[in-house]
mmCIF file of C-alpha atoms and ligand atoms in Angstrom:
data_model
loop_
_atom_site.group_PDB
_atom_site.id
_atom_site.type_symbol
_atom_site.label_atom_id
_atom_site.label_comp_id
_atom_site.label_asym_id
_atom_site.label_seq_id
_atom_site.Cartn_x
_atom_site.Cartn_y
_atom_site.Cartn_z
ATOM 1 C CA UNK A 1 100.003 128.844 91.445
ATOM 2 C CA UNK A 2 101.078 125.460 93.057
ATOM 3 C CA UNK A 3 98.346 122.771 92.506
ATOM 4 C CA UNK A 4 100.188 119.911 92.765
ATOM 5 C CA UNK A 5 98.902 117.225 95.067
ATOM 6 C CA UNK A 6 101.216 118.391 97.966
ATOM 7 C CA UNK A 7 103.132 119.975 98.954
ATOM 8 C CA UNK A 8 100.737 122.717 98.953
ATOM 9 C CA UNK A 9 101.631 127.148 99.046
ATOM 10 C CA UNK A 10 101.493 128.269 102.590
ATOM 11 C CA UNK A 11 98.866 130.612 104.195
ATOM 12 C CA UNK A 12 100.892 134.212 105.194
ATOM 13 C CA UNK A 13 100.262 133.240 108.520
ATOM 14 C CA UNK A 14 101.842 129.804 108.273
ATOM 15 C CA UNK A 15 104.648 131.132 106.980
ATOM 16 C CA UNK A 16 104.619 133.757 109.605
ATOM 17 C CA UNK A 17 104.801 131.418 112.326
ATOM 18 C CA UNK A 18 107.766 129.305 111.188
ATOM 19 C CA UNK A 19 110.214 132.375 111.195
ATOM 20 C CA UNK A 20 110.291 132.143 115.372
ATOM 21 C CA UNK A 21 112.884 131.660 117.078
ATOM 22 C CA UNK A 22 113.539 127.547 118.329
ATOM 23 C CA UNK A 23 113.188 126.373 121.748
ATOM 24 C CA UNK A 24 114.482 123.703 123.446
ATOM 25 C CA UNK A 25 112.586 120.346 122.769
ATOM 26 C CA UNK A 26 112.777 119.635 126.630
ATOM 27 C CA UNK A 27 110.789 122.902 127.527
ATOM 28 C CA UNK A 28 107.641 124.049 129.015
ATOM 29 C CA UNK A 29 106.702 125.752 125.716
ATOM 30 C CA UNK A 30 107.324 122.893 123.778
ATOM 31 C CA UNK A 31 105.087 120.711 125.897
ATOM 32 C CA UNK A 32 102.517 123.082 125.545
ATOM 33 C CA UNK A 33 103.165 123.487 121.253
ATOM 34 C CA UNK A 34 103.131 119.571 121.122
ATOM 35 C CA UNK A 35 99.661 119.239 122.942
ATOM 36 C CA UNK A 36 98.099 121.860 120.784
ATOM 37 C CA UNK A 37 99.394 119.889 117.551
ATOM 38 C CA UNK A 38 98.531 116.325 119.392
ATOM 39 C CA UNK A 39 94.841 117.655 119.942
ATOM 40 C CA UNK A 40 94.285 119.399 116.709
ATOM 41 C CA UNK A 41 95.375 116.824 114.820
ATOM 42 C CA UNK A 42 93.191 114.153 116.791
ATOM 43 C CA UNK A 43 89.921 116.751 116.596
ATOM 44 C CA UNK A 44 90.871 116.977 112.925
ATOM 45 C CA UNK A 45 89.469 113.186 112.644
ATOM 46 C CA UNK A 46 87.883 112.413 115.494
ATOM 47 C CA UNK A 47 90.065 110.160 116.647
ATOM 48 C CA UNK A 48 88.124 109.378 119.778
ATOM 49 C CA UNK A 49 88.390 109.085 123.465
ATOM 50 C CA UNK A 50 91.755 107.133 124.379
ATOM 51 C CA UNK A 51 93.424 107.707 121.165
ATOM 52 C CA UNK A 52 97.151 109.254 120.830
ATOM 53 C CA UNK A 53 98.702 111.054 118.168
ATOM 54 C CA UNK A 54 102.524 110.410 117.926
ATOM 55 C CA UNK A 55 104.170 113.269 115.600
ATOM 56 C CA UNK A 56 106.925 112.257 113.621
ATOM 57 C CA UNK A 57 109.782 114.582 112.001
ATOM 58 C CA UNK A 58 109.985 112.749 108.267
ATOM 59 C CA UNK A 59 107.434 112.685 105.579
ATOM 60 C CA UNK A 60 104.350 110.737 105.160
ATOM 61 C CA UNK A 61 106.488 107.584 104.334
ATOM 62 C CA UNK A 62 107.694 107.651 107.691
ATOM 63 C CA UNK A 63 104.331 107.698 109.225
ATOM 64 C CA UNK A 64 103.010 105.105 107.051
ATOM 65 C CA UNK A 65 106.117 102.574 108.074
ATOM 66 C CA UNK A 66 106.128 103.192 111.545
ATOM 67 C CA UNK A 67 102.334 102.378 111.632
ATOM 68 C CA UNK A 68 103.434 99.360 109.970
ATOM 69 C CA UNK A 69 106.647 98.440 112.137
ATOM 70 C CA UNK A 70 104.661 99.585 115.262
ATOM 71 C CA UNK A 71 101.551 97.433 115.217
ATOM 72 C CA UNK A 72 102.393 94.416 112.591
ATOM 73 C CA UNK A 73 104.716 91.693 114.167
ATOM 74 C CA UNK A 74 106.258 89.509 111.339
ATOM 75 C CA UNK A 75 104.207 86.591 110.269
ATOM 76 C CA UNK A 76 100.814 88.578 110.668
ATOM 77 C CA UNK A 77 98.003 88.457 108.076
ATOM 78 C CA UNK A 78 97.401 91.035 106.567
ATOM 79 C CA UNK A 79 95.009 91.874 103.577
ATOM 80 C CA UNK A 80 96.690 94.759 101.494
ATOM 81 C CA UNK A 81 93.690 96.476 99.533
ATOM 82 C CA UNK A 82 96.200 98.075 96.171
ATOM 83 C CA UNK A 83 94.697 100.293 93.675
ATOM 84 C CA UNK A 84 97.945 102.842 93.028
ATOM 85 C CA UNK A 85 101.227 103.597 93.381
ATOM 86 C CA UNK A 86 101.054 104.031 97.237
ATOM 87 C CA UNK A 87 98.778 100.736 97.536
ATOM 88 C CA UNK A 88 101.959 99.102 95.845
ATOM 89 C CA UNK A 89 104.677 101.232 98.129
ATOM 90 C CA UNK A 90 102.332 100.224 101.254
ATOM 91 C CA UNK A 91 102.161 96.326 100.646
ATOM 92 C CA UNK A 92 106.492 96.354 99.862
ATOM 93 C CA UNK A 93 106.463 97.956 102.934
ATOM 94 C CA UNK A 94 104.457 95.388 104.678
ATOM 95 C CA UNK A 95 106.373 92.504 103.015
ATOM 96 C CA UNK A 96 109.196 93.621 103.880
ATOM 97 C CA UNK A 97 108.258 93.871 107.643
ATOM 98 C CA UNK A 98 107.955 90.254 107.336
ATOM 99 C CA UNK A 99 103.911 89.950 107.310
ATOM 100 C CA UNK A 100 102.017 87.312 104.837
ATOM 101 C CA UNK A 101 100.455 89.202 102.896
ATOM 102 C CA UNK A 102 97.335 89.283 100.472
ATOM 103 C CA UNK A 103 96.535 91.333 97.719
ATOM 104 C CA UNK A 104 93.468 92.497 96.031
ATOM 105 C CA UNK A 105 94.165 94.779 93.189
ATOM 106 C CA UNK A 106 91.781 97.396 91.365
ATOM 107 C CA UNK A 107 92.410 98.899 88.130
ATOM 108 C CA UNK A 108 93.577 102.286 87.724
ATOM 109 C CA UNK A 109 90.970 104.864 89.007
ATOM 110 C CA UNK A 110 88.790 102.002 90.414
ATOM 111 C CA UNK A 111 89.163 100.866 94.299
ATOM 112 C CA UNK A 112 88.319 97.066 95.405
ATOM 113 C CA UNK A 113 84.506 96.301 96.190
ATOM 114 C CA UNK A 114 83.245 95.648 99.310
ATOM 115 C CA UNK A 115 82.334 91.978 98.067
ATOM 116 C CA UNK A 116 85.611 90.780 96.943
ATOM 117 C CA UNK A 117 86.829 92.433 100.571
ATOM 118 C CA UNK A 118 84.453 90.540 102.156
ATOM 119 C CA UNK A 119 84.985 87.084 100.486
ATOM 120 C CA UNK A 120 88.782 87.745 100.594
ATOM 121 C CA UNK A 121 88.810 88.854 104.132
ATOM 122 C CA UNK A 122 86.716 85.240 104.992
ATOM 123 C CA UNK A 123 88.870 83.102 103.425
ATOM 124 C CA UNK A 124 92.450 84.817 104.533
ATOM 125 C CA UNK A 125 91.309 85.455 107.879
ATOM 126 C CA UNK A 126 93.746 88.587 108.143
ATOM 127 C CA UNK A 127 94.680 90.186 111.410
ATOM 128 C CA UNK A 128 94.842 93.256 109.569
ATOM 129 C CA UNK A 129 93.352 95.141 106.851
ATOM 130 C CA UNK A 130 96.114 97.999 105.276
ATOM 131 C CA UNK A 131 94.578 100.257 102.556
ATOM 132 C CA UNK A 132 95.262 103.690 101.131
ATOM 133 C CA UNK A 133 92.364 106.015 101.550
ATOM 134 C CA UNK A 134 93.351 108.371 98.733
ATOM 135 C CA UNK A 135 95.879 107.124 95.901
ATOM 136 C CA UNK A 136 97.026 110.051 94.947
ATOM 137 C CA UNK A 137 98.116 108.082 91.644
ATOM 138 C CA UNK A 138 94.860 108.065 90.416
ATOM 139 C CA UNK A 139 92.796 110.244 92.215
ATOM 140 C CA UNK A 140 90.494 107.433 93.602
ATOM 141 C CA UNK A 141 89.124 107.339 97.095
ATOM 142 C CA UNK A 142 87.832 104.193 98.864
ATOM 143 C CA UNK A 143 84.081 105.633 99.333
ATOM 144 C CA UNK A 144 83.387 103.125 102.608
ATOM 145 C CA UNK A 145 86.344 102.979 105.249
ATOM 146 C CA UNK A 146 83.139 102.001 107.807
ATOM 147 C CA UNK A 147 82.188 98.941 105.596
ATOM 148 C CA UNK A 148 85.449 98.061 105.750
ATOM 149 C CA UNK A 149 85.515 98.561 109.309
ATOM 150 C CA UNK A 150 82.836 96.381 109.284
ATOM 151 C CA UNK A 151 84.234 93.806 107.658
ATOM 152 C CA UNK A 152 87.394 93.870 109.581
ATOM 153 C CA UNK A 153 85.629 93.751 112.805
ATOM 154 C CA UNK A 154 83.351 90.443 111.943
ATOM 155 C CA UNK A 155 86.246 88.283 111.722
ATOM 156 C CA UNK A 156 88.614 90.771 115.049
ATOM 157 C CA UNK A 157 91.087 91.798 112.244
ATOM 158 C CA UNK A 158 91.555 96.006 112.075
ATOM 159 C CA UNK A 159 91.825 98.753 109.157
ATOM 160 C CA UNK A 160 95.436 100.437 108.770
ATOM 161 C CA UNK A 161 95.252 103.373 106.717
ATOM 162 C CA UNK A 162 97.594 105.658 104.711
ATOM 163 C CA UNK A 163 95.368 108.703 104.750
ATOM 164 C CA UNK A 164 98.537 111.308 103.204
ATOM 165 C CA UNK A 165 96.342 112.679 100.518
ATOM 166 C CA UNK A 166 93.402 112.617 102.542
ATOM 167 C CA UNK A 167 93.984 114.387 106.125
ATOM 168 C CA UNK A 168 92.599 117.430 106.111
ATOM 169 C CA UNK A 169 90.647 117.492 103.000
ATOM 170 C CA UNK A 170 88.634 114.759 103.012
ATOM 171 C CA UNK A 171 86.034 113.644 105.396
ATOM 172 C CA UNK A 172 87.454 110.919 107.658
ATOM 173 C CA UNK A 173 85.991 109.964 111.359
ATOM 174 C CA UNK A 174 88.000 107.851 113.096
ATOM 175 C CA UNK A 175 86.379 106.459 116.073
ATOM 176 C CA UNK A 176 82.973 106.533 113.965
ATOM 177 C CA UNK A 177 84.478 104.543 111.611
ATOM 178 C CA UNK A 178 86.511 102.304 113.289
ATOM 179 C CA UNK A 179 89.801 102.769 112.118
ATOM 180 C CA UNK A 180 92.472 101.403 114.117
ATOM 181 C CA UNK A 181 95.330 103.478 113.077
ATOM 182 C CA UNK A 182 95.837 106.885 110.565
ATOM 183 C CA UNK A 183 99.051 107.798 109.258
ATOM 184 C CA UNK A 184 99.709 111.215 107.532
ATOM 185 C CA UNK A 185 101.477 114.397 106.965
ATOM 186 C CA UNK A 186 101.747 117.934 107.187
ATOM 187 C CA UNK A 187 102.307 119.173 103.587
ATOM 188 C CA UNK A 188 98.954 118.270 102.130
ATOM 189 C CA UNK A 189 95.235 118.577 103.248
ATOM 190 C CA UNK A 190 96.613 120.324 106.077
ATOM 191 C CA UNK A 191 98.039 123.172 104.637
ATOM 192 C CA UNK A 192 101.211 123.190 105.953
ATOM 193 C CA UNK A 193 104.978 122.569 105.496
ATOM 194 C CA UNK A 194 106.280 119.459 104.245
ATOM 195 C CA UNK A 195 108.592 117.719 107.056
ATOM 196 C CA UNK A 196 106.568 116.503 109.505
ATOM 197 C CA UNK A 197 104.135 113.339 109.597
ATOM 198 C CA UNK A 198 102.190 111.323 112.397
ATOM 199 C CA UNK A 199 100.099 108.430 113.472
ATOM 200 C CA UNK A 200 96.650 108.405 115.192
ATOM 201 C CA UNK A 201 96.180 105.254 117.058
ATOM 202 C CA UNK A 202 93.224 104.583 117.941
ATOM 203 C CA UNK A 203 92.595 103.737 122.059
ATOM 204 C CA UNK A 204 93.205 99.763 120.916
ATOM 205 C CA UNK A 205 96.063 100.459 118.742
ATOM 206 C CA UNK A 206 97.929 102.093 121.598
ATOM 207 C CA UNK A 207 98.281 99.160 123.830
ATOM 208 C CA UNK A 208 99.425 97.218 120.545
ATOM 209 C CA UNK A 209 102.278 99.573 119.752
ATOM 210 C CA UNK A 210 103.889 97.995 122.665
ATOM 211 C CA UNK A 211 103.483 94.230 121.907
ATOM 212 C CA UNK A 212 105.242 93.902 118.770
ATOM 213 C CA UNK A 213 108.413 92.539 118.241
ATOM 214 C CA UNK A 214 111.716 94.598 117.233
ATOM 215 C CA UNK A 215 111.458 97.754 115.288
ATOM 216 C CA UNK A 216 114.050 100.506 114.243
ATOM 217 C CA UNK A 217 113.871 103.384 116.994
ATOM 218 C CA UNK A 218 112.949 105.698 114.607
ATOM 219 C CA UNK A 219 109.844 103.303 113.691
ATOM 220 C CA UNK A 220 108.903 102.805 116.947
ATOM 221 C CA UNK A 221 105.635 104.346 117.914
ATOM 222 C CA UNK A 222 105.789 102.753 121.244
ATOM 223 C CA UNK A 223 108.941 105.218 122.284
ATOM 224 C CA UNK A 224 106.486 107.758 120.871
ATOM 225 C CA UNK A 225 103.686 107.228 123.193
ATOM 226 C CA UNK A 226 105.664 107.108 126.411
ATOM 227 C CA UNK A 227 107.609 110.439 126.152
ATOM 228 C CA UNK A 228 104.122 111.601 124.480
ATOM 229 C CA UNK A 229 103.316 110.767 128.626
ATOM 230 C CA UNK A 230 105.366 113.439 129.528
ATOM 231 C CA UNK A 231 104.388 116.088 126.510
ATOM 232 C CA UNK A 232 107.998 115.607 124.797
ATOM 233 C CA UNK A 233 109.301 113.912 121.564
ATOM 234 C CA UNK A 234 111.736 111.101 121.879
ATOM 235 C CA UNK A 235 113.990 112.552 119.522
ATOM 236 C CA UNK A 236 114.862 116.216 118.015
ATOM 237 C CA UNK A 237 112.072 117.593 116.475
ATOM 238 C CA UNK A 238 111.860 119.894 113.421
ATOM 239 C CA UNK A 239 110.286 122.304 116.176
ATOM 240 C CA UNK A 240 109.823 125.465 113.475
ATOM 241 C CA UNK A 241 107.811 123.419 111.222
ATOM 242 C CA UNK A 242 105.951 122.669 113.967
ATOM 243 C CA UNK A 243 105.063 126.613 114.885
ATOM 244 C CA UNK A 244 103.718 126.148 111.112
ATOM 245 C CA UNK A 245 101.591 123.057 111.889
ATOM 246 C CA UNK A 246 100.252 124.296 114.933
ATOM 247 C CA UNK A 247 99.323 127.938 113.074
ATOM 248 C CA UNK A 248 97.648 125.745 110.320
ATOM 249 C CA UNK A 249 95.784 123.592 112.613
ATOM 250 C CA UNK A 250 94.417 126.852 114.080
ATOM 251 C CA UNK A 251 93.429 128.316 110.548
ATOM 252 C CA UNK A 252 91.207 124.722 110.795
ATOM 253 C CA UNK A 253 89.637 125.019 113.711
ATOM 254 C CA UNK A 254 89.271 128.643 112.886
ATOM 255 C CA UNK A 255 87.600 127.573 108.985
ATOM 256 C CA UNK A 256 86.199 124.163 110.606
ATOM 257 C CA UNK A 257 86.832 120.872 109.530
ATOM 258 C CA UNK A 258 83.213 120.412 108.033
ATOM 259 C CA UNK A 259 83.442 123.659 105.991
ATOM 260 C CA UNK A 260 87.234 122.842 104.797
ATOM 261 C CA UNK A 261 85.848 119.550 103.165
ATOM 262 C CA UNK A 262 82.884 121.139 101.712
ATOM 263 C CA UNK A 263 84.983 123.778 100.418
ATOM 264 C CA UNK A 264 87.282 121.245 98.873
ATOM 265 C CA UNK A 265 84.266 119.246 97.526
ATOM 266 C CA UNK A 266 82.791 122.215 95.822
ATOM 267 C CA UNK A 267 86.597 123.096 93.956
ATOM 268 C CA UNK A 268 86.883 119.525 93.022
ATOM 269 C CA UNK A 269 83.119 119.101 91.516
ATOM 270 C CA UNK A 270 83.754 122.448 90.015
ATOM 271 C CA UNK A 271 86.705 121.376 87.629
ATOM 272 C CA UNK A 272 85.487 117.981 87.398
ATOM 273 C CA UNK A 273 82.458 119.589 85.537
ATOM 274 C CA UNK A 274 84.239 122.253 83.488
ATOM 275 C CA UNK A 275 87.254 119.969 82.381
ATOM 276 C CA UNK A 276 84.378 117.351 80.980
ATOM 277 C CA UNK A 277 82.807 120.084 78.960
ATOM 278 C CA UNK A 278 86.265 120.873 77.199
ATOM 279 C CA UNK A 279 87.190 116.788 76.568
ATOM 280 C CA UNK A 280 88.927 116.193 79.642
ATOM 281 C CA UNK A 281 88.095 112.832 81.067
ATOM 282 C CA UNK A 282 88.293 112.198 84.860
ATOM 283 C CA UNK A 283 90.119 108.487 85.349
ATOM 284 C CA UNK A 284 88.600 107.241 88.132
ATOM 285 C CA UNK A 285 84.649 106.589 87.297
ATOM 286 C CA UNK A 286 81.928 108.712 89.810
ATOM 287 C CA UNK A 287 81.533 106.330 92.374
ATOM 288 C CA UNK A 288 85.422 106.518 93.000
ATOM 289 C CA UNK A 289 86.371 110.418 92.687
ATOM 290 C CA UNK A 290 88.238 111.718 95.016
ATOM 291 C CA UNK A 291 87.370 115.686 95.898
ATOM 292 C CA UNK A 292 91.528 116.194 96.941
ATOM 293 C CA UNK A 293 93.559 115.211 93.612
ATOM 294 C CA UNK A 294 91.508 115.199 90.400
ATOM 295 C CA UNK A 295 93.100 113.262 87.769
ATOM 296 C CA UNK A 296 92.367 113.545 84.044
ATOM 297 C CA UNK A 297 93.067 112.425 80.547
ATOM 298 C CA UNK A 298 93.461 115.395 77.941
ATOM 299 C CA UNK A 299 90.933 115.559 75.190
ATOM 300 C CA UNK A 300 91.675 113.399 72.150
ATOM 301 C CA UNK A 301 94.429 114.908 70.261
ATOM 302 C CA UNK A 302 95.761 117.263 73.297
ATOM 303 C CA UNK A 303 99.263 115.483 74.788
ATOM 304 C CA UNK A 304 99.242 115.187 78.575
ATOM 305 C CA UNK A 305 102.752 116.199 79.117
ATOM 306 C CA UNK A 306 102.456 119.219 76.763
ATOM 307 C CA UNK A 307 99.197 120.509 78.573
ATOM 308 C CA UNK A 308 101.438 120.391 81.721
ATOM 309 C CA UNK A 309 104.522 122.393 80.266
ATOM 310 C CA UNK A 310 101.744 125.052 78.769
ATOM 311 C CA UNK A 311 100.659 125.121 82.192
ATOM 312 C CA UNK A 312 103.593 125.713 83.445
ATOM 313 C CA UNK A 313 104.433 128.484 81.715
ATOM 314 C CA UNK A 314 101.723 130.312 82.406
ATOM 315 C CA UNK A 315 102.594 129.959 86.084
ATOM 316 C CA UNK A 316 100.295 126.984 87.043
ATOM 317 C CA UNK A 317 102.044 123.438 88.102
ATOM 318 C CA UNK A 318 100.128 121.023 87.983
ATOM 319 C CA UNK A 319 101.374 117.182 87.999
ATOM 320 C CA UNK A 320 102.054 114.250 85.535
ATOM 321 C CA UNK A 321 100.910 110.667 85.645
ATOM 322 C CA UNK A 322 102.909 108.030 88.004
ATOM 323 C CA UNK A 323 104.159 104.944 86.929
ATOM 324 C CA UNK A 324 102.236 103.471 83.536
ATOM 325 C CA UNK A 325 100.100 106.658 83.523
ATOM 326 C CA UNK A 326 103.062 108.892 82.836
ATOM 327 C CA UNK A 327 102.480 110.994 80.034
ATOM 328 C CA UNK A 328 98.730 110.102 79.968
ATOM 329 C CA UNK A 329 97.185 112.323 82.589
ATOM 330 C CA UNK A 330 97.641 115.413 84.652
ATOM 331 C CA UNK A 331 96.497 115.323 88.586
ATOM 332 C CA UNK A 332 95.576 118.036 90.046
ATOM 333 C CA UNK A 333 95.459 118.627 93.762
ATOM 334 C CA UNK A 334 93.165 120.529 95.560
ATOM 335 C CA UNK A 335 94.118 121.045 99.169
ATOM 336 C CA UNK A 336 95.356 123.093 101.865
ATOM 337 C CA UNK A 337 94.188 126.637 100.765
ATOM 338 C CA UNK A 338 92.657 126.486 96.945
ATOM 339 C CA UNK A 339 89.662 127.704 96.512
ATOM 340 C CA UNK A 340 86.729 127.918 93.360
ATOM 341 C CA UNK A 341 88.367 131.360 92.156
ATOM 342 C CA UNK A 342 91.962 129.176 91.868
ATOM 343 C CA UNK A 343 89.738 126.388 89.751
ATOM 344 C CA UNK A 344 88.152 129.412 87.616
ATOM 345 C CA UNK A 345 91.931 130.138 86.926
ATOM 346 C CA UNK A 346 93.160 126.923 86.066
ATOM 347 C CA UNK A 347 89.956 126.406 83.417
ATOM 348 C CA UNK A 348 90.496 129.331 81.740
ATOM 349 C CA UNK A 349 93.880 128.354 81.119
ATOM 350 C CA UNK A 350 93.562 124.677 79.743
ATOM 351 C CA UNK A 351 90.527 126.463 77.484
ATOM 352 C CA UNK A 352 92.854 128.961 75.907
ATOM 353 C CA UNK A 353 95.704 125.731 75.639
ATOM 354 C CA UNK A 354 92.436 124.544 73.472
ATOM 355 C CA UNK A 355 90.297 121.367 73.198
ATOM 356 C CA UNK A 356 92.156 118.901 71.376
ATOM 357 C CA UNK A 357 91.132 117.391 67.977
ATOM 358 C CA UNK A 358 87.288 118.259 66.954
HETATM 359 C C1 PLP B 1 98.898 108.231 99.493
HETATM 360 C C2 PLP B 1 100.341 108.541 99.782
HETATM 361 N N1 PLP B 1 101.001 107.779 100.639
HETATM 362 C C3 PLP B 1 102.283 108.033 100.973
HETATM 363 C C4 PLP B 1 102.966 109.073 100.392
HETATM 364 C C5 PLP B 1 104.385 109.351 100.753
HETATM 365 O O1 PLP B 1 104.459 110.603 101.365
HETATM 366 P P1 PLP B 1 105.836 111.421 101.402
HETATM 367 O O2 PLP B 1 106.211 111.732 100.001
HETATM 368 O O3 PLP B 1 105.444 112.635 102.221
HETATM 369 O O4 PLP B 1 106.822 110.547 102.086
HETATM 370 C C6 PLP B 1 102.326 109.894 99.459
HETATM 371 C C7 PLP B 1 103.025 111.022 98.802
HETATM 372 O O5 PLP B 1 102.506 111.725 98.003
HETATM 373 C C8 PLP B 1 100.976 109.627 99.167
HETATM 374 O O6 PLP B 1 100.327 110.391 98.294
#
């Protein structure tokens, strides 16, 4: 049982889908199996009339860099919100587009306030505002993308955000919200296979893509968006992962999005509760939980690493700490297809591993 935080076990049907045969990225059906992924992926977050979703064959670091190449020129301000590993990834990446940027840090498990945003974002004036929404780290979720929003929009600077570990799981509105741009990929919240990312731009963002200066063709989100015009890809596509995406996108629509992040929210608050009453200790404090990856130190006495291995051996991965929190937590994830019966599991295993020292 694979509860790692992505990538996640496919549904049968998923995997069903992937084994047909390829067609030609410069075919009728492939228009037609692009639009269905464009649109589910865009009702998946209500991105909102005007937006585009350009699909991206690469990970969820692609996605997250061409966001970045694509709308920030070098030179722009931008305010780089870091409370992880993937905060830290996300402002190299940004420096080394060239932008000036500003840092506010959180410690581990804890996301920046609104305040300091707010102060920061007065004094720096940034164009933009870049933050992850999940850190899959740590397991913490920033709790008010719309204040945020808010902020951003009183002084005409825009949100950027890395939602990887959130798409799919987590609620996120886009146009309600006012996010300018969503990167992500395919192998977590969404339940299906690793290999493919993408980028919602928001109607504003769209025209942007254009305007900036010199990117990699890979990067560029702007080539994207014009052959999106004619229902193609500018380059080869992984098209069979694609089958997969589009089949898990249906299972979505099919569970709805509402229900999938209540279901999620229910599996999370379940193991949150039960790990607490045998020592575990969530890191991130209430306020900043996320319901996707659940993060934990063991109970006094219990090593992380060896409650992992145990784990392991009895058929459930489960994943280490990142970074300085190596060896002193396990993160679980809890996406794509997990359910309360898969939590039930997983407790009953770190009981019989035991409680640590009494
Ligand atoms: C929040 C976040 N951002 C970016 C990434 C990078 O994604 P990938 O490994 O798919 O390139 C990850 C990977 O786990 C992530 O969790």
């Amino acid at each position: 049982m694979m509860l790692v935080p992505g990538p996640v076990e496919l549904h049968p049907r998923v995997l069903k889908a992937m084994s047909e045969q390829v067609i030609s990225h410069r075919s009728e059906r492939f228009s037609a199996l692009l639009s269905e992924i464009t649109e589910g992926l865009n009702w998946a977050v209500d991105g909102g009339e005007g937006s585009r979703v350009a699909l991206l064959t690469g990970s969820g670091t692609l996605a997250v860099e061409s966001m970045i190449y694509s709308i920030i020129n070098p030179g722009d301000k931008v305010l780089s919100l870091e409370f992880g590993e993937f905060g830290r990834r996300m402002r190299e990446s940004l420096e080394i587009r060239g932008a000036v940027v500003h840092t506010i840090k959180a410690a581990p498990g804890k996301t920046p306030t609104l305040d300091e945003i707010e102060r920061t974002a007065e004094d720096f004036k940034p164009k933009y505002i870049a933050t992850v929404h999940v850190e899959t780290g740590t397991g913490a979720i920033v709790k008010n993308l719309e204040g945020i929003s808010k902020i951003a929009e009183s002084i005409g600077s825009h949100v950027l955000l890395d939602a990887v570990s959130s798409f799919g799981g987590e609620e996120l509105r886009m146009e309600k919200w006012g996010i300018y741009a969503v990167a992500s990929c395919s192998q977590k919240g969404l339940g299906a296979p690793p290999g493919l990312s993408f980028v919602i731009l928001s109607r504003d963002a769209v025209k942007r893509t254009c305007e900036t200066e010199k990117k990699p063709s890979y990067l560029d989100l702007c080539k994207s968006m014009k052959f999106l015009e004619r229902r193609e890809t500018p380059f080869t596509p992984a098209v069979n992962l694609m089958y997969g995406l589009a089949e898990a996108l249906k299972l979505l629509r099919e569970e709805g999005k509402e229900r999938r992040w209540e279901r999620i929210r229910r599996a999370s608050d379940l193991l949150y509760r039960k790990a607490e009453s045998l020592g575990y200790t969530p890191l991130p404090p209430e306020e900043s939980r996320a319901h996707t990856i659940v993060a934990l130190y063991p109970p006094r006495g219990l090593d992380a690493a060896k409650v992992i291995e145990e784990l392991r051996k009895r058929g459930i991965y489960v994943a280490a700490g990142m970074g300085e929190l190596k060896g002193k937590i396990l993160r679980i994830g809890i996406m794509g297809y997990v359910e309360e019966h898969h939590i039930e599991k997983l407790v009953g295993e770190l009981e019989s591993i035991g409680r640590g020292a009494p």
